[in-house]
C-alpha cells in the first residue's frame, strides 16, 4: 500500500482474503516505509458518532446567508433555509449541531427569536462586528434545521448576561409537554409537541467572552444555573460545563473540584493557529513551512485532551463525565475583501489533513471524548461549505466528514503503527496517522493520513484477525499543498475511487 502526498484513504474491507491495495495515484522513486498492525479482533471502544458534530454561530455569514436566506429569497430554500446547504449537510450525517454560539451565546436572549418574525427585536451582535441581528433565525428555525438535516440539537445557554430564570424558561419552552405558560407559548408559536433537547451548554468560554470569570466564580454559577436546567416530560438533559480553552489546567481543576457532581459533560476548546493569535498564517498561498507547522500544531490537541482528562480522572474515577471538544479547527487570517469580524477563510487540502489527524486523536481518546464540534459549518473558520450568493461549494474538510462517516458509532480497532518522521528543518512529526474501526456491518475501515508534504510512504498494513475478501479505497488528494475549491473551480480537491481488489 503506497500513500503518496496528502492522502486520506478509507479502506473498506469485506470478508475473505485481503491481498494488497495501492491507494496512491503515483509511486515515488524513493519511498519512506511504515508498518501498521490493525488488531481486528480487539474492542477499542465505540467511536461516538457525536465526534463528527458541528457548530453554527450567529457570526459573519454562517447563519445569515450561509444557512438562512428567508422564504422570500430567490435562492431555493426550505422554510427559509438554503436547500443546497441542507442537502449537503444531510449527506454527511451530522450527528449534532451546536448553536447559537460561541461568544454570541452569552449575549443571546432566546425570547428575541420567537414569535412573528416582523415583531422580533433587532439586536446588535456585540461580539461579531456590531452588525444587526434581525432574529429571523431563532429557536424554531434552528430546531427545524436540525430536523431537516437529521442532527440532534446542542444548545448553548446564556450564563454571562442571562439569568437562571431565563435559562429555565427556555428549556421548559422547548421540552415541556404539559400545560404551562412556556409550553403554551411554544404551541401558540406553532409547535405543538415539545422537542427533545439532550445537550445543553451552561455558558461558553466564561473565562473570556462569556464573562471574564474566575474558575471559582464560574463553578458557583454553574451549580446555580444547572440546578434550574430541568429534565421535563421524559427529556434527559446533559448539562455541559464550560471547560478550558486549550491549556488551562487550573480552570479544569477548579471546575472539576467544585462542580463535577452537577455536570454530565465538560467542554474543551482548541484551535490550531500559527504562528500566533496576533499574526495568523493565510489559508492559501503558503509554503511547506506553514503546511508543516499547522499540522504539527494540530497534534497538540492530544496534549490538551490529556491534560484535561487527567483532571477529570482525578475527581471522576468512574469515567461518568464526558469530554466534549465543542470548538476545534484551523483559524487563519481572514480572506482579503471580507470583514475581519466575519472570520471567513478558504479551506485547502491542508485542512483536510488537519481534520483527519484530529479525528484520529479523537478516536484514540474515545474513553472520555464523546463529542466534538468543528468550528464552523458554513462560511466561518474551518467550514464544510462556502457560499457566495446562489453558489455553494464543498471544501476539502467536507469530504473528510463524508469519507469518515464509516467510523460513526463503529468499534475502534487498536492500531500499532511504526511510521517514519516527517522532518522539516530541525523539527519533526509522524508522517503517517492510521485509525481503524469495525462497523455494525462487520466491515473494517482503515483511514490513513499522510502528513508529509512531498514524500510517498509505503505502508505495510497487517489486518490481524480479519478475513478479507475484497478491498476498496478512496483518496482525497491534489497536486498543490494549498489546493482548494473555488466558485469557478469547485472540484480541485477531489475524492478518487480506487478499484476494488480481490
Ligand atoms: O468560533 C469562533 C469563536 O471562538 C467562538 O464564538 C468562541 O467561543 C471562540 O473563542
Coordinates of C-alpha atoms and ligand atoms in Angstrom, one line a residue:
X1 CA 0.0 0.0 0.0
X2 CA 1.6 3.3 -1.0
X3 CA 0.5 6.6 0.3
X4 CA 1.6 9.4 -1.8
X5 CA 1.3 13.1 -0.9
X6 CA -1.7 14.4 1.1
X7 CA -3.6 11.2 1.2
X8 CA -6.6 10.3 3.3
X9 CA -7.7 6.9 2.4
X10 CA -10.6 5.0 3.8
X11 CA -10.5 1.3 3.0
X12 CA -13.5 -0.9 3.5
X13 CA -12.6 -4.5 4.0
X14 CA -15.2 -7.2 3.4
X15 CA -14.9 -10.9 4.2
X16 CA -12.4 -13.1 2.5
X17 CA -8.7 -12.6 1.8
X18 CA -7.0 -9.3 1.7
X19 CA -4.2 -9.1 -0.8
X20 CA -2.9 -5.5 -1.3
X21 CA -4.1 -2.1 -2.2
X22 CA -2.3 0.6 -3.9
X23 CA -4.0 3.6 -2.6
X24 CA -1.8 6.1 -4.4
X25 CA -2.0 7.6 -7.8
X26 CA 1.8 7.7 -8.1
X27 CA 4.7 5.8 -6.6
X28 CA 7.7 7.9 -5.7
X29 CA 11.2 6.6 -6.6
X30 CA 12.5 6.6 -3.0
X31 CA 9.7 5.8 -0.5
X32 CA 9.6 6.0 3.2
X33 CA 8.3 2.9 4.8
X34 CA 5.8 2.3 7.6
X35 CA 4.1 -0.6 9.2
X36 CA 0.7 -0.8 10.8
X37 CA -0.9 -3.7 12.6
X38 CA -4.6 -3.4 12.9
X39 CA -5.8 -5.6 15.8
X40 CA -9.1 -6.6 14.1
X41 CA -10.2 -8.9 17.0
X42 CA -9.9 -6.3 19.7
X43 CA -12.5 -4.0 21.0
X44 CA -11.1 -0.5 21.5
X45 CA -14.4 1.0 22.5
X46 CA -17.0 2.9 20.4
X47 CA -16.1 5.8 18.3
X48 CA -19.1 8.0 19.1
X49 CA -20.7 9.5 16.0
X50 CA -21.0 12.7 18.0
X51 CA -17.3 13.3 17.4
X52 CA -18.5 14.4 14.0
X53 CA -20.7 17.2 15.4
X54 CA -20.7 20.8 14.1
X55 CA -21.1 24.3 15.3
X56 CA -23.1 27.2 13.8
X57 CA -22.9 30.6 15.4
X58 CA -24.5 33.9 14.7
X59 CA -21.2 35.1 13.3
X60 CA -20.3 36.6 9.9
X61 CA -22.2 34.7 7.2
X62 CA -22.6 31.4 9.0
X63 CA -26.3 31.6 9.9
X64 CA -27.5 34.6 7.8
X65 CA -26.6 33.9 4.1
X66 CA -24.9 30.6 4.8
X67 CA -28.0 28.8 6.1
X68 CA -30.8 31.3 6.4
X69 CA -31.9 33.3 3.4
X70 CA -35.6 33.7 4.2
X71 CA -38.6 32.4 2.4
X72 CA -38.7 35.3 0.0
X73 CA -35.2 34.8 -1.3
X74 CA -34.6 33.8 -4.9
X75 CA -32.2 31.2 -3.6
X76 CA -34.1 27.9 -3.4
X77 CA -34.9 27.4 0.2
X78 CA -36.9 25.2 2.5
X79 CA -38.9 27.3 5.0
X80 CA -36.2 30.0 4.7
X81 CA -33.1 27.7 4.8
X82 CA -30.9 27.1 1.8
X83 CA -31.9 23.8 0.2
X84 CA -28.4 23.2 -1.3
X85 CA -26.8 23.6 2.1
X86 CA -29.5 21.4 3.8
X87 CA -28.9 18.6 1.2
X88 CA -25.1 18.8 1.5
X89 CA -25.3 18.6 5.3
X90 CA -27.8 15.7 5.2
X91 CA -25.3 13.8 3.1
X92 CA -22.6 13.8 5.8
X93 CA -25.0 12.6 8.6
X94 CA -24.2 15.4 11.1
X95 CA -25.0 13.8 14.5
X96 CA -25.4 17.1 16.4
X97 CA -25.3 20.9 15.8
X98 CA -24.3 23.4 18.4
X99 CA -26.0 26.8 18.4
X100 CA -26.3 29.9 18.8
X101 CA -22.6 30.4 19.9
X102 CA -19.8 30.7 20.8
X103 CA -19.3 34.1 22.3
X104 CA -22.7 35.0 20.9
X105 CA -24.5 32.6 23.3
X106 CA -23.7 34.6 26.4
X107 CA -25.3 37.7 24.8
X108 CA -28.3 35.9 23.3
X109 CA -31.8 36.2 24.8
X110 CA -33.9 33.5 23.4
X111 CA -37.2 35.4 23.6
X112 CA -35.9 37.7 20.9
X113 CA -36.0 34.8 18.5
X114 CA -39.6 33.5 18.8
X115 CA -43.0 34.7 17.6
X116 CA -43.9 36.5 14.4
X117 CA -40.6 37.4 12.6
X118 CA -41.7 41.0 11.9
X119 CA -42.2 41.6 15.6
X120 CA -38.9 40.2 16.7
X121 CA -36.5 42.9 18.0
X122 CA -33.3 43.8 16.1
X123 CA -30.3 43.4 18.3
X124 CA -26.6 44.4 17.9
X125 CA -24.3 41.4 17.6
X126 CA -21.7 42.8 20.0
X127 CA -19.1 40.1 19.6
X128 CA -19.0 39.9 15.8
X129 CA -18.9 43.3 14.2
X130 CA -21.8 45.0 15.9
X131 CA -23.9 44.1 12.9
X132 CA -27.7 44.0 13.3
X133 CA -29.2 40.6 14.0
X134 CA -32.9 40.6 12.9
X135 CA -33.6 37.5 15.0
X136 CA -35.2 36.0 11.9
X137 CA -33.4 32.8 12.8
X138 CA -34.4 31.7 16.3
X139 CA -35.3 28.7 18.3
X140 CA -38.0 27.3 16.0
X141 CA -35.8 27.8 12.9
X142 CA -32.8 26.2 14.5
X143 CA -34.7 23.2 15.6
X144 CA -36.4 23.0 12.2
X145 CA -32.9 22.9 10.7
X146 CA -31.9 20.1 13.0
X147 CA -34.9 18.1 11.9
X148 CA -34.2 18.8 8.2
X149 CA -30.6 17.6 8.4
X150 CA -31.2 14.8 10.9
X151 CA -28.9 16.3 13.6
X152 CA -29.5 16.4 17.4
X153 CA -29.6 20.0 18.7
X154 CA -26.9 21.1 21.1
X155 CA -27.9 24.4 22.6
X156 CA -25.5 26.8 24.4
X157 CA -27.3 28.8 27.1
X158 CA -26.5 32.3 28.4
X159 CA -24.7 32.5 31.7
X160 CA -22.7 35.6 31.0
X161 CA -25.6 38.1 30.7
X162 CA -28.6 35.9 31.4
X163 CA -30.4 34.6 34.5
X164 CA -31.2 31.2 35.8
X165 CA -34.9 32.1 35.2
X166 CA -34.3 32.8 31.5
X167 CA -32.4 29.6 31.1
X168 CA -35.1 27.6 32.9
X169 CA -37.9 29.1 30.8
X170 CA -36.1 28.3 27.6
X171 CA -35.7 24.7 28.5
X172 CA -39.3 24.5 29.6
X173 CA -40.4 26.2 26.4
X174 CA -38.6 23.7 24.2
X175 CA -39.2 20.5 26.1
X176 CA -42.3 20.5 28.4
X177 CA -45.3 18.6 27.2
X178 CA -47.8 19.7 29.8
X179 CA -49.9 22.7 30.5
X180 CA -47.7 25.7 31.4
X181 CA -47.2 29.3 30.2
X182 CA -44.0 28.4 28.4
X183 CA -45.3 25.2 26.8
X184 CA -48.4 27.1 25.7
X185 CA -46.4 29.9 24.3
X186 CA -44.5 27.4 22.2
X187 CA -47.8 26.0 20.9
X188 CA -49.1 29.5 20.2
X189 CA -45.9 29.9 18.1
X190 CA -46.8 26.9 16.0
X191 CA -45.1 23.9 17.7
X192 CA -47.4 21.5 19.5
X193 CA -45.1 18.7 20.5
X194 CA -42.0 19.5 22.5
X195 CA -38.6 18.9 21.0
X196 CA -36.1 16.6 22.5
X197 CA -33.1 18.6 23.6
X198 CA -30.4 16.4 25.1
X199 CA -27.3 18.6 25.0
X200 CA -27.3 21.9 26.8
X201 CA -24.2 24.0 27.4
X202 CA -24.3 26.1 30.6
X203 CA -22.3 29.1 29.2
X204 CA -19.5 29.3 26.7
X205 CA -15.8 30.4 27.3
X206 CA -16.8 32.0 30.6
X207 CA -13.1 32.6 31.3
X208 CA -13.2 35.0 28.3
X209 CA -16.0 36.4 26.2
X210 CA -18.6 34.6 28.3
X211 CA -18.0 36.9 31.3
X212 CA -14.2 37.1 32.1
X213 CA -14.9 34.9 35.2
X214 CA -12.5 33.1 37.5
X215 CA -13.0 29.4 37.6
X216 CA -14.2 29.7 41.2
X217 CA -16.9 32.2 40.3
X218 CA -18.0 30.2 37.2
X219 CA -18.2 27.0 39.2
X220 CA -20.6 28.6 41.6
X221 CA -22.7 30.0 38.7
X222 CA -22.6 26.6 37.0
X223 CA -24.0 25.0 40.2
X224 CA -26.7 27.6 40.4
X225 CA -27.7 27.7 36.7
X226 CA -27.6 23.9 36.2
X227 CA -30.0 23.4 39.2
X228 CA -32.6 25.1 37.0
X229 CA -31.8 23.2 33.9
X230 CA -34.5 20.6 34.3
X231 CA -35.4 17.4 32.5
X232 CA -39.1 17.7 31.6
X233 CA -41.5 15.2 30.1
X234 CA -39.0 12.4 29.6
X235 CA -36.4 14.6 28.1
X236 CA -33.0 13.8 29.7
X237 CA -30.6 16.8 29.7
X238 CA -26.9 16.5 29.5
X239 CA -25.6 19.7 31.3
X240 CA -22.3 20.7 29.8
X241 CA -20.0 22.8 31.9
X242 CA -17.6 25.3 30.4
X243 CA -14.1 23.8 30.3
X244 CA -10.7 25.3 29.3
X245 CA -9.6 26.9 26.1
X246 CA -6.5 24.9 25.2
X247 CA -4.0 24.6 28.0
X248 CA -5.6 25.9 31.2
X249 CA -5.2 23.2 33.8
X250 CA -6.2 25.4 36.7
X251 CA -9.6 26.1 35.1
X252 CA -10.3 22.3 34.7
X253 CA -9.0 21.6 38.2
X254 CA -11.2 24.1 40.0
X255 CA -14.3 23.4 37.9
X256 CA -14.0 19.7 38.5
X257 CA -13.3 20.1 42.2
X258 CA -16.3 22.4 42.7
X259 CA -18.9 21.3 40.2
X260 CA -18.2 17.8 39.0
X261 CA -21.2 16.4 40.8
X262 CA -23.6 18.6 38.9
X263 CA -22.3 18.1 35.3
X264 CA -22.7 15.3 32.8
X265 CA -20.0 16.7 30.5
X266 CA -17.2 19.2 30.4
X267 CA -16.2 21.2 27.3
X268 CA -12.8 21.9 25.8
X269 CA -11.9 24.3 23.0
X270 CA -8.8 24.0 21.0
X271 CA -8.0 25.9 17.7
X272 CA -4.9 25.5 15.5
X273 CA -3.2 28.8 15.0
X274 CA 0.2 29.6 13.5
X275 CA 2.4 31.4 14.3
X276 CA 0.3 33.2 16.9
X277 CA -3.1 34.8 17.5
X278 CA -1.9 38.3 16.5
X279 CA -0.4 37.1 13.3
X280 CA -2.2 34.3 11.7
X281 CA -1.0 32.5 8.6
X282 CA -3.3 32.7 5.5
X283 CA -5.5 29.8 4.5
X284 CA -4.0 29.5 1.0
X285 CA -0.8 30.7 -0.8
X286 CA 1.5 29.2 1.8
X287 CA 4.7 27.1 1.6
X288 CA 5.8 23.9 3.2
X289 CA 6.8 25.6 6.4
X290 CA 3.2 26.7 7.1
X291 CA 1.9 23.3 6.0
X292 CA 4.2 21.5 8.4
X293 CA 3.7 23.9 11.4
X294 CA -0.1 23.9 11.2
X295 CA -0.2 20.1 11.1
X296 CA 2.4 19.8 13.9
X297 CA 0.4 22.3 15.9
X298 CA -2.9 20.5 15.5
X299 CA -1.4 17.4 17.1
X300 CA -1.2 19.3 20.4
X301 CA -4.9 18.6 20.6
X302 CA -3.8 15.3 22.1
X303 CA -1.8 17.0 24.9
X304 CA -4.6 19.4 25.8
X305 CA -7.1 16.5 26.0
X306 CA -4.6 14.5 28.1
X307 CA -4.2 17.5 30.5
X308 CA -8.0 17.9 30.8
X309 CA -8.7 14.2 31.2
X310 CA -6.1 14.0 34.0
X311 CA -8.1 16.5 36.0
X312 CA -11.3 14.6 35.2
X313 CA -9.8 11.3 36.2
X314 CA -8.7 12.7 39.5
X315 CA -12.2 13.6 40.5
X316 CA -14.3 11.2 38.4
X317 CA -12.6 7.8 38.6
X318 CA -15.7 6.1 37.3
X319 CA -15.5 7.9 34.0
X320 CA -19.0 9.2 34.3
X321 CA -18.4 12.7 32.9
X322 CA -17.9 13.1 29.2
X323 CA -15.5 15.4 27.5
X324 CA -16.8 17.5 24.5
X325 CA -14.3 19.3 22.3
X326 CA -17.1 21.6 21.2
X327 CA -15.0 24.0 19.3
X328 CA -12.0 23.0 17.2
X329 CA -10.4 23.6 13.8
X330 CA -7.9 25.8 11.9
X331 CA -8.0 29.6 12.4
X332 CA -6.4 31.6 9.6
X333 CA -6.1 35.3 8.6
X334 CA -9.5 36.5 7.2
X335 CA -9.6 36.5 3.4
X336 CA -8.9 39.8 1.8
X337 CA -12.1 41.7 0.8
X338 CA -14.0 40.2 3.7
X339 CA -14.7 41.9 7.0
X340 CA -12.4 40.9 9.9
X341 CA -15.3 40.1 12.2
X342 CA -16.7 37.5 9.8
X343 CA -13.9 35.0 10.2
X344 CA -14.3 33.9 6.6
X345 CA -11.4 31.7 5.4
X346 CA -10.7 29.4 2.5
X347 CA -10.1 25.7 3.1
X348 CA -7.4 23.7 1.5
X349 CA -6.0 20.2 1.4
X350 CA -4.0 21.2 4.5
X351 CA -7.3 21.5 6.4
X352 CA -8.5 18.1 5.2
X353 CA -5.3 16.6 6.5
X354 CA -5.6 18.5 9.7
X355 CA -9.2 17.2 10.1
X356 CA -8.1 13.6 9.5
X357 CA -5.3 13.9 12.1
X358 CA -7.6 15.4 14.6
X359 CA -10.3 12.7 14.1
X360 CA -7.7 10.1 14.7
X361 CA -6.8 11.7 18.0
X362 CA -10.5 11.8 19.0
X363 CA -10.8 8.1 18.1
X364 CA -7.9 7.2 20.3
X365 CA -9.3 9.4 23.1
X366 CA -12.7 7.7 23.0
X367 CA -12.7 6.8 26.7
X368 CA -13.6 10.3 27.6
X369 CA -14.1 12.2 24.4
X370 CA -17.6 11.6 23.3
X371 CA -18.4 14.7 21.3
X372 CA -16.6 17.2 19.1
X373 CA -17.9 20.2 17.1
X374 CA -15.8 21.7 14.3
X375 CA -16.0 25.4 14.0
X376 CA -18.0 26.2 11.9
X377 CA -20.4 24.7 9.5
X378 CA -20.7 27.3 6.8
X379 CA -18.6 30.4 5.8
X380 CA -16.7 30.7 9.1
X381 CA -13.3 29.3 10.1
X382 CA -12.8 25.6 9.1
X383 CA -16.1 25.4 7.2
X384 CA -17.6 22.4 5.4
X385 CA -19.4 24.7 3.0
X386 CA -18.7 28.1 1.4
X387 CA -21.4 30.2 -0.2
X388 CA -21.5 33.2 -2.5
X389 CA -24.9 34.4 -3.5
X390 CA -26.6 31.5 -5.1
X391 CA -23.4 29.5 -5.4
X392 CA -22.2 26.9 -2.9
X393 CA -19.0 24.8 -2.8
X394 CA -17.9 21.9 -0.7
X395 CA -14.5 22.3 1.0
X396 CA -11.8 19.6 1.3
X397 CA -12.8 19.3 5.0
X398 CA -16.4 18.4 3.9
X399 CA -15.0 15.4 2.0
X400 CA -13.3 14.2 5.2
X401 CA -16.6 14.3 7.1
X402 CA -18.1 12.4 4.2
X403 CA -15.4 9.8 4.0
X404 CA -15.2 9.3 7.7
X405 CA -18.9 8.5 8.1
X406 CA -17.9 4.9 8.2
X407 CA -16.4 5.5 11.7
X408 CA -19.6 6.7 13.2
X409 CA -20.5 4.5 16.2
X410 CA -18.1 1.9 15.0
X411 CA -15.9 -0.2 17.2
X412 CA -12.4 1.2 17.3
X413 CA -9.7 -1.3 16.4
X414 CA -6.4 -0.6 18.1
X415 CA -3.5 0.1 15.7
X416 CA 0.2 -0.4 16.3
X417 CA 1.9 2.0 14.0
X418 CA 5.6 2.4 13.2
X419 CA 5.9 5.4 11.0
X420 CA 8.8 7.4 9.7
X421 CA 9.1 11.0 10.8
X422 CA 8.3 13.9 8.6
X423 CA 11.2 16.3 9.3
X424 CA 11.2 19.9 8.3
X425 CA 14.3 21.9 9.2
X426 CA 15.1 20.7 12.7
X427 CA 11.6 19.7 13.7
X428 CA 9.6 16.6 13.2
X429 CA 6.2 14.9 13.4
X430 CA 5.0 11.5 12.5
X431 CA 4.5 11.2 8.7
X432 CA 1.5 8.8 8.9
X433 CA -1.5 8.5 11.1
X434 CA -3.8 5.5 10.9
X435 CA -7.1 4.7 12.5
X436 CA -9.3 1.7 12.1
X437 CA -12.8 0.6 13.1
X438 CA -15.3 -2.2 12.5
X439 CA -18.8 -1.2 11.7
X440 CA -22.0 -3.0 12.6
X441 CA -22.0 -4.5 9.1
X442 CA -18.7 -6.1 10.2
X443 CA -16.8 -4.1 7.5
X444 CA -13.4 -2.9 8.7
X445 CA -12.5 0.6 7.7
X446 CA -8.9 1.9 7.9
X447 CA -8.3 5.6 7.4
X448 CA -4.7 6.7 6.7
X449 CA -3.4 10.3 6.7
X450 CA 0.0 11.0 5.1
X451 CA 1.0 14.4 6.5
X452 CA 4.2 14.6 4.5
X453 CA 4.3 17.4 2.0
X454 CA 6.4 15.7 -0.6
X455 CA 7.2 12.1 0.2
X456 CA 5.2 9.0 -0.5
X457 CA 5.1 6.4 2.2
X458 CA 5.0 2.6 1.6
X459 CA 2.6 1.2 4.2
X460 CA 2.6 -2.4 5.1
X461 CA -0.7 -2.9 6.8
X462 CA -1.4 -6.2 8.6
X463 CA -5.0 -6.8 9.4
X464 CA -4.9 -9.2 12.4
X465 CA -7.9 -11.3 12.9
X466 CA -9.6 -10.0 9.7
X467 CA -10.6 -12.3 6.9
X468 CA -10.9 -10.0 4.0
X469 CA -12.3 -10.8 0.6
X470 CA -12.1 -7.5 -1.1
X471 CA -10.7 -4.1 -0.6
X472 CA -11.8 -0.8 -2.0
X473 CA -10.3 2.6 -1.3
X474 CA -11.0 6.3 -1.7
X475 CA -8.4 9.0 -1.8
X476 CA -8.6 12.7 -1.2
X477 CA -5.6 14.4 -2.8
X478 CA -4.5 17.1 -5.2
X479 CA -1.3 18.5 -6.8
X480 CA -0.8 21.5 -4.7
X481 CA -0.3 21.9 -0.9
X482 CA -2.9 24.6 -0.9
X483 CA -5.3 23.1 -3.4
X484 CA -8.8 24.4 -2.7
X485 CA -12.1 24.6 -4.3
X486 CA -13.3 27.9 -5.6
X487 CA -16.7 29.1 -7.0
X488 CA -15.2 29.0 -10.5
X489 CA -13.5 25.6 -10.0
X490 CA -15.4 23.8 -7.3
X491 CA -13.6 20.4 -7.7
X492 CA -9.9 20.9 -7.3
X493 CA -9.6 18.8 -4.2
X494 CA -11.3 15.6 -5.1
X495 CA -12.1 12.1 -3.9
X496 CA -10.8 9.4 -6.1
X497 CA -12.3 5.9 -6.1
X498 CA -9.8 3.1 -6.2
X499 CA -10.9 -0.1 -8.0
X500 CA -11.9 -2.9 -5.8
X501 CA -9.2 -5.5 -5.3
X502 CA -9.8 -9.2 -4.8
Ligands
LIG1 O1 -15.7 30.1 16.8 C1 -15.5 31.4 17.0 C2 -15.3 31.8 18.5 O2 -14.2 31.2 19.0 C3 -16.4 31.4 19.4 O3 -17.5 32.3 19.3 C4 -15.8 31.4 20.7 O4 -16.4 30.5 21.6 C5 -14.4 31.1 20.4 O5 -13.5 31.9 21.0

